[in-house]
Coordinates of C-alpha atoms in Angstrom, one line a residue:
M38 CA 39.5 -37.2 1.1
T39 CA 36.1 -35.6 0.9
N40 CA 32.7 -36.4 -0.6
S41 CA 32.0 -32.8 -1.8
P42 CA 31.6 -32.3 -5.6
K43 CA 34.6 -31.0 -7.6
H44 CA 32.4 -29.4 -10.2
P45 CA 29.8 -26.7 -10.2
Y46 CA 26.9 -28.9 -11.4
H47 CA 24.1 -30.3 -9.3
L48 CA 23.6 -34.0 -9.9
V49 CA 20.3 -34.6 -8.1
D50 CA 19.7 -37.6 -5.8
M51 CA 17.0 -40.2 -6.4
S52 CA 13.7 -38.9 -5.4
P53 CA 10.2 -40.4 -5.1
W54 CA 8.3 -37.2 -5.7
P55 CA 8.0 -37.2 -9.5
L56 CA 6.5 -40.7 -9.2
T57 CA 4.0 -39.8 -6.4
S58 CA 3.2 -36.5 -8.2
S59 CA 2.4 -38.4 -11.4
L60 CA 0.3 -40.9 -9.6
G61 CA -1.6 -38.1 -7.7
A62 CA -2.2 -36.2 -11.1
F63 CA -3.6 -39.4 -12.5
L64 CA -5.9 -39.8 -9.7
M65 CA -7.0 -36.3 -9.8
V66 CA -7.9 -36.4 -13.5
S67 CA -9.6 -39.7 -13.0
G68 CA -11.5 -38.2 -10.0
L69 CA -12.6 -35.2 -12.1
V70 CA -14.1 -37.6 -14.8
K71 CA -15.8 -39.5 -11.9
W72 CA -17.1 -36.3 -10.4
F73 CA -18.5 -35.1 -13.8
H74 CA -20.4 -38.3 -14.4
Y75 CA -21.4 -39.6 -10.9
F76 CA -21.0 -36.3 -8.8
T77 CA -18.8 -38.1 -6.2
S78 CA -15.5 -36.3 -5.3
D79 CA -13.8 -39.0 -3.2
L80 CA -11.2 -40.0 -5.9
L81 CA -10.6 -36.3 -6.8
M82 CA -9.9 -35.5 -3.1
V83 CA -7.4 -38.3 -2.9
G84 CA -5.7 -37.1 -6.0
L85 CA -5.6 -33.5 -4.7
I86 CA -4.2 -34.5 -1.3
S87 CA -1.6 -36.7 -3.1
V88 CA -0.5 -33.9 -5.5
A89 CA -0.4 -31.3 -2.6
L90 CA 1.7 -33.5 -0.2
S91 CA 4.1 -34.5 -3.1
M92 CA 4.4 -30.8 -3.9
L93 CA 5.3 -29.9 -0.3
Q94 CA 7.9 -32.6 0.1
W95 CA 9.5 -31.8 -3.3
W96 CA 9.5 -28.2 -2.6
R97 CA 11.1 -28.8 0.8
D98 CA 13.9 -30.8 -0.8
V99 CA 14.6 -28.1 -3.4
V100 CA 14.7 -25.4 -0.7
R101 CA 17.1 -27.6 1.4
E102 CA 19.4 -28.1 -1.6
G103 CA 19.5 -24.5 -2.7
T104 CA 19.5 -22.7 0.7
F105 CA 21.3 -25.1 3.1
Q106 CA 23.4 -27.5 1.1
G107 CA 24.7 -24.8 -1.4
L108 CA 24.0 -27.0 -4.5
H109 CA 22.5 -24.1 -6.5
T110 CA 25.8 -22.6 -7.7
A111 CA 26.0 -19.9 -10.3
K112 CA 26.2 -22.5 -13.2
V113 CA 23.2 -24.3 -11.8
Q114 CA 21.3 -21.0 -11.5
K115 CA 22.0 -20.3 -15.1
G116 CA 20.5 -23.7 -16.1
L117 CA 17.5 -23.1 -13.8
Q118 CA 17.0 -19.7 -15.5
G119 CA 17.1 -21.3 -18.9
G120 CA 14.6 -23.9 -17.8
M121 CA 12.2 -21.3 -16.5
I122 CA 12.3 -19.3 -19.6
L123 CA 11.6 -22.4 -21.7
F124 CA 8.6 -23.2 -19.4
I125 CA 7.2 -19.7 -19.7
T126 CA 7.6 -20.0 -23.5
S127 CA 5.7 -23.2 -23.4
E128 CA 3.0 -21.6 -21.4
V129 CA 2.9 -18.6 -24.0
L130 CA 2.2 -21.2 -26.8
F131 CA -0.4 -22.9 -24.6
F132 CA -2.5 -19.7 -24.3
F133 CA -1.9 -18.9 -28.0
S134 CA -4.0 -22.0 -29.0
F135 CA -6.8 -20.5 -26.9
F136 CA -6.6 -17.2 -28.6
W137 CA -6.5 -18.9 -31.9
A138 CA -9.7 -20.8 -31.1
F139 CA -11.3 -17.4 -30.0
F140 CA -10.4 -15.4 -33.1
H141 CA -11.0 -18.3 -35.4
S142 CA -14.6 -18.3 -34.3
S143 CA -15.2 -14.6 -33.6
L144 CA -13.7 -13.0 -36.7
S145 CA -15.9 -15.1 -39.1
P146 CA -18.9 -16.2 -37.0
C147 CA -20.6 -19.4 -38.7
L148 CA -24.4 -19.7 -39.4
E149 CA -24.9 -21.9 -36.3
V150 CA -24.2 -19.1 -33.9
G151 CA -26.2 -16.5 -35.9
S152 CA -23.4 -15.2 -38.0
V153 CA -22.7 -12.5 -35.3
W154 CA -20.3 -12.3 -32.4
P155 CA -21.2 -12.7 -29.6
P156 CA -23.5 -15.4 -30.7
V157 CA -27.3 -15.0 -30.6
G158 CA -28.7 -15.4 -27.1
I159 CA -25.4 -14.7 -25.3
E160 CA -25.2 -11.7 -22.9
P161 CA -21.5 -10.9 -22.3
F162 CA -19.9 -9.4 -19.2
N163 CA -19.7 -5.6 -19.2
P164 CA -15.9 -5.2 -19.6
F165 CA -15.9 -2.0 -17.5
Q166 CA -17.1 -3.5 -14.3
T167 CA -15.6 -6.6 -12.6
P168 CA -13.1 -7.3 -15.5
L169 CA -11.7 -3.8 -15.3
L170 CA -11.3 -4.0 -11.6
N171 CA -9.5 -7.4 -11.9
T172 CA -7.2 -5.7 -14.6
A173 CA -6.3 -3.0 -12.1
I174 CA -5.7 -5.6 -9.4
L175 CA -3.3 -7.6 -11.5
L176 CA -1.4 -4.4 -12.8
A177 CA -1.1 -3.4 -9.2
S178 CA 0.2 -6.7 -8.2
G179 CA 2.9 -6.5 -10.9
A180 CA 4.1 -3.3 -9.3
T181 CA 4.1 -4.7 -5.8
V182 CA 6.2 -7.8 -6.8
T183 CA 8.6 -5.4 -8.6
W184 CA 8.7 -3.4 -5.4
A185 CA 9.5 -6.5 -3.4
H186 CA 12.3 -7.5 -5.9
H187 CA 13.7 -3.9 -5.8
G188 CA 13.8 -4.2 -2.0
L189 CA 15.4 -7.6 -2.0
M190 CA 18.0 -6.5 -4.5
H191 CA 19.0 -3.4 -2.2
G192 CA 18.9 -5.3 1.1
E193 CA 15.5 -3.6 2.2
H194 CA 14.1 -6.8 3.9
T195 CA 11.0 -5.0 5.3
E196 CA 10.0 -3.6 1.9
A197 CA 10.5 -6.9 0.3
V198 CA 8.3 -8.6 2.8
Q199 CA 5.6 -6.0 2.5
G200 CA 5.6 -5.9 -1.3
L201 CA 5.5 -9.7 -1.6
G202 CA 2.8 -10.0 1.0
L203 CA 0.7 -7.4 -0.7
T204 CA 1.2 -9.2 -4.0
V205 CA -0.1 -12.5 -2.6
L206 CA -3.1 -10.7 -1.2
L207 CA -3.9 -9.1 -4.5
G208 CA -3.6 -12.5 -6.2
M209 CA -6.1 -13.9 -3.8
Y210 CA -8.4 -11.0 -4.2
F211 CA -8.3 -11.5 -8.0
S212 CA -9.2 -15.2 -7.7
A213 CA -12.1 -14.4 -5.3
L214 CA -13.5 -11.8 -7.8
Q215 CA -13.2 -14.2 -10.7
A216 CA -14.9 -16.9 -8.7
L217 CA -17.8 -14.5 -8.0
E218 CA -17.9 -13.5 -11.8
Y219 CA -18.2 -17.2 -12.6
F220 CA -21.1 -17.6 -10.2
E221 CA -23.0 -14.7 -11.6
S222 CA -22.3 -15.5 -15.2
P223 CA -25.4 -15.4 -17.5
F224 CA -24.0 -18.0 -19.7
T225 CA -22.1 -21.5 -19.2
I226 CA -19.4 -23.4 -20.9
A227 CA -22.0 -25.3 -22.8
D228 CA -23.4 -22.1 -24.4
S229 CA -22.0 -22.4 -27.9
V230 CA -18.4 -21.7 -28.9
Y231 CA -18.5 -18.4 -26.9
G232 CA -19.0 -20.2 -23.6
S233 CA -16.4 -22.8 -24.3
T234 CA -13.6 -20.4 -25.4
F235 CA -14.4 -17.9 -22.7
F236 CA -14.3 -20.3 -19.8
V237 CA -11.4 -22.4 -20.9
A238 CA -9.2 -19.3 -21.6
T239 CA -10.2 -17.5 -18.4
G240 CA -10.4 -20.6 -16.4
F241 CA -6.9 -21.7 -17.1
H242 CA -5.6 -18.2 -16.6
G243 CA -7.4 -18.4 -13.2
L244 CA -5.7 -21.6 -12.4
H245 CA -2.3 -20.0 -13.3
V246 CA -3.1 -17.1 -10.9
I247 CA -3.8 -19.7 -8.1
I248 CA -0.5 -21.4 -8.9
G249 CA 1.4 -18.2 -9.0
S250 CA -0.1 -17.0 -5.8
T251 CA 1.0 -20.2 -4.2
F252 CA 4.4 -19.9 -5.7
L253 CA 4.6 -16.3 -4.2
L254 CA 3.3 -17.3 -0.8
V255 CA 6.1 -19.9 -0.5
C256 CA 8.6 -17.3 -1.4
W257 CA 7.1 -14.9 1.2
S258 CA 7.4 -17.6 3.8
R259 CA 11.0 -18.3 2.8
L260 CA 11.7 -14.5 2.7
L261 CA 10.5 -14.3 6.4
R262 CA 13.0 -17.1 7.2
G263 CA 15.9 -15.3 5.7
H264 CA 16.5 -17.7 2.8
F265 CA 17.1 -15.1 0.2
S266 CA 19.9 -12.6 -0.1
S267 CA 20.5 -9.8 -2.6
N268 CA 22.6 -12.0 -4.8
H269 CA 21.1 -15.5 -4.3
H270 CA 17.3 -15.5 -4.8
F271 CA 16.4 -17.3 -7.9
G272 CA 13.4 -18.9 -6.4
F273 CA 11.8 -15.5 -5.9
E274 CA 13.0 -14.4 -9.5
A275 CA 11.3 -17.4 -11.0
A276 CA 8.0 -16.6 -9.1
A277 CA 8.3 -12.9 -10.3
W278 CA 8.8 -13.9 -13.9
Y279 CA 5.9 -16.3 -13.8
W280 CA 3.5 -13.6 -12.2
H281 CA 4.6 -11.0 -14.9
F282 CA 3.7 -13.6 -17.5
V283 CA 0.2 -14.0 -15.8
D284 CA -0.3 -10.2 -15.9
V285 CA 0.5 -10.0 -19.6
V286 CA -1.8 -12.9 -20.4
W287 CA -4.6 -11.3 -18.5
L288 CA -4.2 -8.0 -20.6
F289 CA -4.6 -9.9 -23.8
L290 CA -7.6 -11.8 -22.4
Y291 CA -9.2 -8.5 -21.2
V292 CA -8.6 -6.6 -24.5
S293 CA -9.7 -9.4 -26.7
I294 CA -12.2 -11.6 -25.0
Y295 CA -13.9 -9.2 -22.5
W296 CA -13.6 -5.9 -24.4
W297 CA -13.4 -6.5 -28.1
G298 CA -15.2 -9.7 -28.0
S299 CA -18.3 -8.1 -26.2

């Protein structure tokens, strides 16, 4: 007799991490509200630390299940791929709402913003300076992550490590440039509908870049430890899909908000 499963599916064990992650997210959002109103970040830091610790523990369990326990069978990987596709689809619809808000306001500017776009008093960014550099950085990162995937598929471990490490560095470089751009911005999120649509759309994209960079950094660490093989590396594939999604969204942001919208 043996306790090993007689089917290709993965019936997950009970885990505290969904609960702790939810509580941490609640504390983080509550901390943001407290920070906005009272300029104290104690509750926000507690929420961030709770989410980070829960994420690390949850990720550790998933890595153990897929790499060392052999629970991510071909059937399970098919389900994970479908789940990732549905998640990215939901993200596409999420950003679609931001583009809808932007074009709703810019194609027919109302009297309150001066009946022009950009609104009266708004000095937009030059699309051929930092935004164009960020576009080149993300396009280059899309090429490097594809290089890493190609190396992994063909057993070129060194190329995969180099390509993925370079992708992470480019993602961090993009985030640093966007933070500098925000710091030097001549307008704020409170400057009419232009400021709100600009900062919400680009800010959420920046958050996705940070999440994607973290995702790829974890995959890079796993790659160094030999967790991936040429035929068993869905964790890396999911990160690469997500990163390509981030690339495509930025192209739409650059063309519509930075270039056409200026």
